[in-house]
Amino acid sequence: MGKLYIVPTPVGNLEDITLRALRILKEVDLILAEDTRTTGFLLKHFEITNRLQSHHKFNEHSQVRQVVERIKGGETIALVSDAGTPGISDPGFLIVREALKAGITVETLPGATAFVPALVSSGLPCDRFCFEGFLPQKKGRQTRLKELASETRTVVFYESPYRLVKTLIQFAEIFGPERIGAVAREISKLHEENIQAPLQDLISHFTVNEPRGEIVVVIEGAKK
């Protein structure tokens, strides 16, 4: 029987990839990629020539049984997402679950995940935290935010730059304008930015300065 590797890839600077990740990507029989163009660029940069197959949220349900059978037949397969660790707000959970059910060894490499540097750089308590990822776009969004209003742990969200100001305004309405937040942008890239301030000040800043790139928002927990 083969093995399934979960391989994190850089969220910004390509130097953040590990030596072990490079070795695995060279050695496996197949790489499942969320976007073969993005992963193809990464492989080309490191002079890795290996087979790629598209595996994303729109086809993972139809592919998972085939992938499991290939691994049971002896192939080693690596799963990567566009950036960061698969399974963290990216495809990955389904194939890991089904592989484990089939008795396949799943080996997850440590590596890049956007929320960890954002959390640590925020200056907010990071000994205990709550990771929410992307909030629902419509249904259930307000309900979830109201539930989180009393959460005493630091809370971490992912957000699109196009929705950031709207989301910060919602946070201020529900958590209070004085609640401290931190916005990390373009993590590990040339124009990385980390800003910590009350929510009302973050709203003002990003209303004037249009946000770009990948966004992580960290919110102070409620006072006990």
mmCIF file of C-alpha atoms in Angstrom:
data_model
loop_
_atom_site.group_PDB
_atom_site.id
_atom_site.type_symbol
_atom_site.label_atom_id
_atom_site.label_comp_id
_atom_site.label_asym_id
_atom_site.label_seq_id
_atom_site.Cartn_x
_atom_site.Cartn_y
_atom_site.Cartn_z
ATOM 1 C CA MET A 1 0.000 0.000 0.000
ATOM 2 C CA GLY A 2 1.175 3.525 -0.766
ATOM 3 C CA LYS A 3 0.849 6.650 1.349
ATOM 4 C CA LEU A 4 -0.876 10.037 1.258
ATOM 5 C CA TYR A 5 1.264 13.080 2.012
ATOM 6 C CA ILE A 6 -0.261 16.436 2.954
ATOM 7 C CA VAL A 7 2.307 19.027 1.880
ATOM 8 C CA PRO A 8 2.131 22.716 2.896
ATOM 9 C CA THR A 9 3.359 25.242 0.332
ATOM 10 C CA PRO A 10 4.485 28.855 0.872
ATOM 11 C CA VAL A 11 1.861 31.530 1.472
ATOM 12 C CA GLY A 12 4.231 34.147 0.085
ATOM 13 C CA ASN A 13 7.995 33.870 -0.060
ATOM 14 C CA LEU A 14 8.995 30.696 -1.911
ATOM 15 C CA GLU A 15 11.952 30.288 0.460
ATOM 16 C CA ASP A 16 9.470 29.273 3.152
ATOM 17 C CA ILE A 17 9.089 25.788 1.677
ATOM 18 C CA THR A 18 10.868 23.061 3.632
ATOM 19 C CA LEU A 19 13.594 20.764 2.340
ATOM 20 C CA ARG A 20 11.415 17.804 3.262
ATOM 21 C CA ALA A 21 8.479 19.174 1.262
ATOM 22 C CA LEU A 22 10.714 19.543 -1.806
ATOM 23 C CA ARG A 23 11.938 15.966 -1.439
ATOM 24 C CA ILE A 24 8.411 14.579 -1.121
ATOM 25 C CA LEU A 25 7.195 16.539 -4.157
ATOM 26 C CA LYS A 26 10.056 15.064 -6.178
ATOM 27 C CA GLU A 27 9.568 11.481 -4.995
ATOM 28 C CA VAL A 28 5.802 10.873 -5.061
ATOM 29 C CA ASP A 29 4.053 9.219 -7.983
ATOM 30 C CA LEU A 30 1.481 12.015 -8.309
ATOM 31 C CA ILE A 31 0.764 15.499 -6.957
ATOM 32 C CA LEU A 32 -2.854 16.535 -6.436
ATOM 33 C CA ALA A 33 -3.059 20.322 -6.771
ATOM 34 C CA GLU A 34 -5.864 22.792 -6.070
ATOM 35 C CA ASP A 35 -4.685 24.762 -9.125
ATOM 36 C CA THR A 36 -2.189 23.054 -11.423
ATOM 37 C CA ARG A 37 -1.019 26.409 -12.809
ATOM 38 C CA THR A 38 -0.112 27.758 -9.377
ATOM 39 C CA THR A 39 1.593 24.519 -8.327
ATOM 40 C CA GLY A 40 3.244 24.237 -11.738
ATOM 41 C CA PHE A 41 4.917 27.602 -11.146
ATOM 42 C CA LEU A 42 6.174 26.407 -7.755
ATOM 43 C CA LEU A 43 7.541 23.156 -9.179
ATOM 44 C CA LYS A 44 9.216 24.956 -12.072
ATOM 45 C CA HIS A 45 10.925 27.348 -9.655
ATOM 46 C CA PHE A 46 12.456 24.409 -7.795
ATOM 47 C CA GLU A 47 13.139 22.416 -10.989
ATOM 48 C CA ILE A 48 10.752 19.619 -10.031
ATOM 49 C CA THR A 49 9.228 17.638 -12.875
ATOM 50 C CA ASN A 50 6.396 15.475 -11.630
ATOM 51 C CA ARG A 51 2.868 14.584 -12.628
ATOM 52 C CA LEU A 52 0.114 16.975 -11.583
ATOM 53 C CA GLN A 53 -3.613 16.351 -11.331
ATOM 54 C CA SER A 54 -6.270 18.925 -10.482
ATOM 55 C CA HIS A 55 -8.005 18.331 -7.137
ATOM 56 C CA HIS A 56 -10.239 21.113 -5.834
ATOM 57 C CA LYS A 57 -13.542 21.688 -4.045
ATOM 58 C CA PHE A 58 -15.549 21.194 -7.244
ATOM 59 C CA ASN A 59 -14.184 17.742 -8.107
ATOM 60 C CA GLU A 60 -12.859 16.261 -4.847
ATOM 61 C CA HIS A 61 -16.050 14.299 -4.126
ATOM 62 C CA SER A 62 -15.965 12.608 -7.536
ATOM 63 C CA GLN A 63 -12.222 11.904 -7.353
ATOM 64 C CA VAL A 64 -11.680 10.730 -3.809
ATOM 65 C CA ARG A 65 -12.571 7.059 -4.330
ATOM 66 C CA GLN A 66 -10.249 6.804 -7.349
ATOM 67 C CA VAL A 67 -7.405 8.445 -5.420
ATOM 68 C CA VAL A 68 -7.881 6.088 -2.463
ATOM 69 C CA GLU A 69 -7.801 3.060 -4.772
ATOM 70 C CA ARG A 70 -4.592 4.254 -6.411
ATOM 71 C CA ILE A 71 -2.907 4.604 -3.025
ATOM 72 C CA LYS A 72 -4.175 1.173 -1.965
ATOM 73 C CA GLY A 73 -2.623 -0.099 -5.183
ATOM 74 C CA GLY A 74 0.803 1.124 -4.088
ATOM 75 C CA GLU A 75 1.095 4.698 -5.350
ATOM 76 C CA THR A 76 2.352 7.544 -3.166
ATOM 77 C CA ILE A 77 0.387 10.748 -3.635
ATOM 78 C CA ALA A 78 0.947 14.286 -2.331
ATOM 79 C CA LEU A 79 -1.842 16.817 -1.835
ATOM 80 C CA VAL A 80 -1.078 20.543 -2.043
ATOM 81 C CA SER A 81 -3.276 23.641 -2.082
ATOM 82 C CA ASP A 82 -2.522 26.975 -3.721
ATOM 83 C CA ALA A 83 -0.790 28.172 -0.557
ATOM 84 C CA GLY A 84 -0.538 27.053 3.045
ATOM 85 C CA THR A 85 -1.623 23.740 4.521
ATOM 86 C CA PRO A 86 -4.345 21.711 2.754
ATOM 87 C CA GLY A 87 -7.425 21.266 4.917
ATOM 88 C CA ILE A 88 -7.137 24.707 6.516
ATOM 89 C CA SER A 89 -9.838 26.629 4.580
ATOM 90 C CA ASP A 90 -8.741 24.596 1.533
ATOM 91 C CA PRO A 91 -9.597 21.130 0.157
ATOM 92 C CA GLY A 92 -8.061 18.306 2.169
ATOM 93 C CA PHE A 93 -10.410 17.093 4.887
ATOM 94 C CA LEU A 94 -12.411 14.745 2.650
ATOM 95 C CA ILE A 95 -9.458 12.860 1.166
ATOM 96 C CA VAL A 96 -7.746 12.542 4.572
ATOM 97 C CA ARG A 97 -10.921 11.136 6.121
ATOM 98 C CA GLU A 98 -11.473 8.605 3.347
ATOM 99 C CA ALA A 99 -7.809 7.576 3.276
ATOM 100 C CA LEU A 100 -7.859 6.870 7.029
ATOM 101 C CA LYS A 101 -11.076 4.882 6.661
ATOM 102 C CA ALA A 102 -9.312 2.742 4.047
ATOM 103 C CA GLY A 103 -6.372 2.083 6.361
ATOM 104 C CA ILE A 104 -3.991 4.332 4.427
ATOM 105 C CA THR A 105 -1.172 6.103 6.253
ATOM 106 C CA VAL A 106 -1.572 9.888 6.058
ATOM 107 C CA GLU A 107 1.605 11.868 6.714
ATOM 108 C CA THR A 108 1.129 15.606 7.157
ATOM 109 C CA LEU A 109 4.249 17.757 6.886
ATOM 110 C CA PRO A 110 4.573 20.817 9.117
ATOM 111 C CA GLY A 111 4.832 24.064 7.240
ATOM 112 C CA ALA A 112 3.243 27.300 6.145
ATOM 113 C CA THR A 113 -0.194 28.357 7.402
ATOM 114 C CA ALA A 114 -1.237 32.006 7.066
ATOM 115 C CA PHE A 115 -3.067 32.393 10.373
ATOM 116 C CA VAL A 116 -0.130 31.380 12.597
ATOM 117 C CA PRO A 117 2.204 34.308 11.757
ATOM 118 C CA ALA A 118 -0.799 36.660 11.723
ATOM 119 C CA LEU A 119 -1.844 35.519 15.201
ATOM 120 C CA VAL A 120 1.646 35.721 16.677
ATOM 121 C CA SER A 121 2.311 39.143 15.090
ATOM 122 C CA SER A 122 -0.994 40.581 16.316
ATOM 123 C CA GLY A 123 0.192 41.222 19.859
ATOM 124 C CA LEU A 124 -3.041 39.634 21.096
ATOM 125 C CA PRO A 125 -3.017 36.593 23.412
ATOM 126 C CA CYS A 126 -2.159 33.485 21.399
ATOM 127 C CA ASP A 127 -1.949 30.861 24.137
ATOM 128 C CA ARG A 128 -5.628 30.044 23.504
ATOM 129 C CA PHE A 129 -7.448 31.037 20.346
ATOM 130 C CA CYS A 130 -10.432 30.194 18.135
ATOM 131 C CA PHE A 131 -9.954 29.742 14.372
ATOM 132 C CA GLU A 132 -13.063 30.589 12.324
ATOM 133 C CA GLY A 133 -11.600 30.778 8.803
ATOM 134 C CA PHE A 134 -14.015 32.334 6.299
ATOM 135 C CA LEU A 135 -17.388 33.334 7.730
ATOM 136 C CA PRO A 136 -20.563 32.340 5.842
ATOM 137 C CA GLN A 137 -21.299 34.904 3.147
ATOM 138 C CA LYS A 138 -25.010 35.257 3.952
ATOM 139 C CA LYS A 139 -26.995 32.600 5.774
ATOM 140 C CA GLY A 140 -25.836 32.161 9.348
ATOM 141 C CA ARG A 141 -23.280 34.982 9.290
ATOM 142 C CA GLN A 142 -25.007 37.292 11.787
ATOM 143 C CA THR A 143 -25.896 34.388 14.054
ATOM 144 C CA ARG A 144 -22.294 33.173 14.129
ATOM 145 C CA LEU A 145 -20.933 36.654 14.868
ATOM 146 C CA LYS A 146 -23.382 37.137 17.734
ATOM 147 C CA GLU A 147 -22.286 33.799 19.173
ATOM 148 C CA LEU A 148 -18.643 34.927 18.956
ATOM 149 C CA ALA A 149 -19.337 38.259 20.684
ATOM 150 C CA SER A 150 -18.898 36.572 24.082
ATOM 151 C CA GLU A 151 -15.928 34.388 23.043
ATOM 152 C CA THR A 152 -13.089 35.151 25.477
ATOM 153 C CA ARG A 153 -10.347 33.592 23.356
ATOM 154 C CA THR A 154 -8.625 35.496 20.555
ATOM 155 C CA VAL A 155 -10.553 34.853 17.324
ATOM 156 C CA VAL A 156 -8.959 34.424 13.890
ATOM 157 C CA PHE A 157 -10.703 34.947 10.542
ATOM 158 C CA TYR A 158 -9.767 34.812 6.880
ATOM 159 C CA GLU A 159 -11.247 37.480 4.612
ATOM 160 C CA SER A 160 -11.131 38.757 1.054
ATOM 161 C CA PRO A 161 -9.667 42.256 0.552
ATOM 162 C CA TYR A 162 -12.861 43.178 -1.317
ATOM 163 C CA ARG A 163 -15.009 42.455 1.755
ATOM 164 C CA LEU A 164 -12.600 43.562 4.491
ATOM 165 C CA VAL A 165 -14.095 46.985 5.296
ATOM 166 C CA LYS A 166 -17.650 45.622 5.288
ATOM 167 C CA THR A 167 -16.573 42.810 7.612
ATOM 168 C CA LEU A 168 -14.757 45.181 9.989
ATOM 169 C CA ILE A 169 -17.899 47.319 10.171
ATOM 170 C CA GLN A 170 -19.926 44.226 11.096
ATOM 171 C CA PHE A 171 -17.336 43.332 13.738
ATOM 172 C CA ALA A 172 -17.535 46.834 15.218
ATOM 173 C CA GLU A 173 -21.345 46.680 15.327
ATOM 174 C CA ILE A 174 -21.396 43.309 17.116
ATOM 175 C CA PHE A 175 -18.139 43.246 19.122
ATOM 176 C CA GLY A 176 -17.987 46.998 19.787
ATOM 177 C CA PRO A 177 -15.890 49.691 18.046
ATOM 178 C CA GLU A 178 -13.307 49.723 20.845
ATOM 179 C CA ARG A 179 -12.537 45.983 20.578
ATOM 180 C CA ILE A 180 -8.906 45.565 19.480
ATOM 181 C CA GLY A 181 -8.262 43.897 16.152
ATOM 182 C CA ALA A 182 -5.269 43.189 13.958
ATOM 183 C CA VAL A 183 -5.156 42.870 10.189
ATOM 184 C CA ALA A 184 -2.302 40.980 8.548
ATOM 185 C CA ARG A 185 -1.936 41.422 4.816
ATOM 186 C CA GLU A 186 0.373 39.872 2.211
ATOM 187 C CA ILE A 187 2.041 37.598 4.784
ATOM 188 C CA SER A 188 5.613 36.645 3.864
ATOM 189 C CA LYS A 189 5.497 38.824 0.737
ATOM 190 C CA LEU A 190 7.309 42.024 -0.214
ATOM 191 C CA HIS A 191 4.518 44.350 0.946
ATOM 192 C CA GLU A 192 3.595 42.542 4.151
ATOM 193 C CA GLU A 193 1.590 44.696 6.551
ATOM 194 C CA ASN A 194 0.442 44.113 10.131
ATOM 195 C CA ILE A 195 -1.797 46.717 11.792
ATOM 196 C CA GLN A 196 -3.237 46.508 15.306
ATOM 197 C CA ALA A 197 -5.833 49.031 16.473
ATOM 198 C CA PRO A 198 -9.404 49.382 17.765
ATOM 199 C CA LEU A 199 -11.891 48.208 15.148
ATOM 200 C CA GLN A 200 -13.103 51.756 14.506
ATOM 201 C CA ASP A 201 -9.550 52.816 13.605
ATOM 202 C CA LEU A 202 -9.010 49.788 11.369
ATOM 203 C CA ILE A 203 -12.188 50.733 9.495
ATOM 204 C CA SER A 204 -10.898 54.266 8.979
ATOM 205 C CA HIS A 205 -7.483 53.060 7.821
ATOM 206 C CA PHE A 206 -8.721 50.553 5.259
ATOM 207 C CA THR A 207 -11.451 52.897 4.006
ATOM 208 C CA VAL A 208 -8.698 55.308 2.984
ATOM 209 C CA ASN A 209 -6.079 52.679 2.079
ATOM 210 C CA GLU A 210 -7.646 50.062 -0.190
ATOM 211 C CA PRO A 211 -6.561 46.620 1.049
ATOM 212 C CA ARG A 212 -4.947 44.154 -1.333
ATOM 213 C CA GLY A 213 -3.744 40.579 -1.109
ATOM 214 C CA GLU A 214 -4.609 37.764 1.262
ATOM 215 C CA ILE A 215 -6.088 38.937 4.582
ATOM 216 C CA VAL A 216 -6.099 37.494 8.103
ATOM 217 C CA VAL A 217 -8.104 39.328 10.773
ATOM 218 C CA VAL A 218 -7.392 38.674 14.455
ATOM 219 C CA ILE A 219 -9.887 39.929 17.063
ATOM 220 C CA GLU A 220 -9.373 40.374 20.791
ATOM 221 C CA GLY A 221 -11.482 38.078 22.940
ATOM 222 C CA ALA A 222 -14.299 39.429 25.086
ATOM 223 C CA LYS A 223 -13.407 40.515 28.596
ATOM 224 C CA LYS A 224 -14.239 37.853 31.180
#
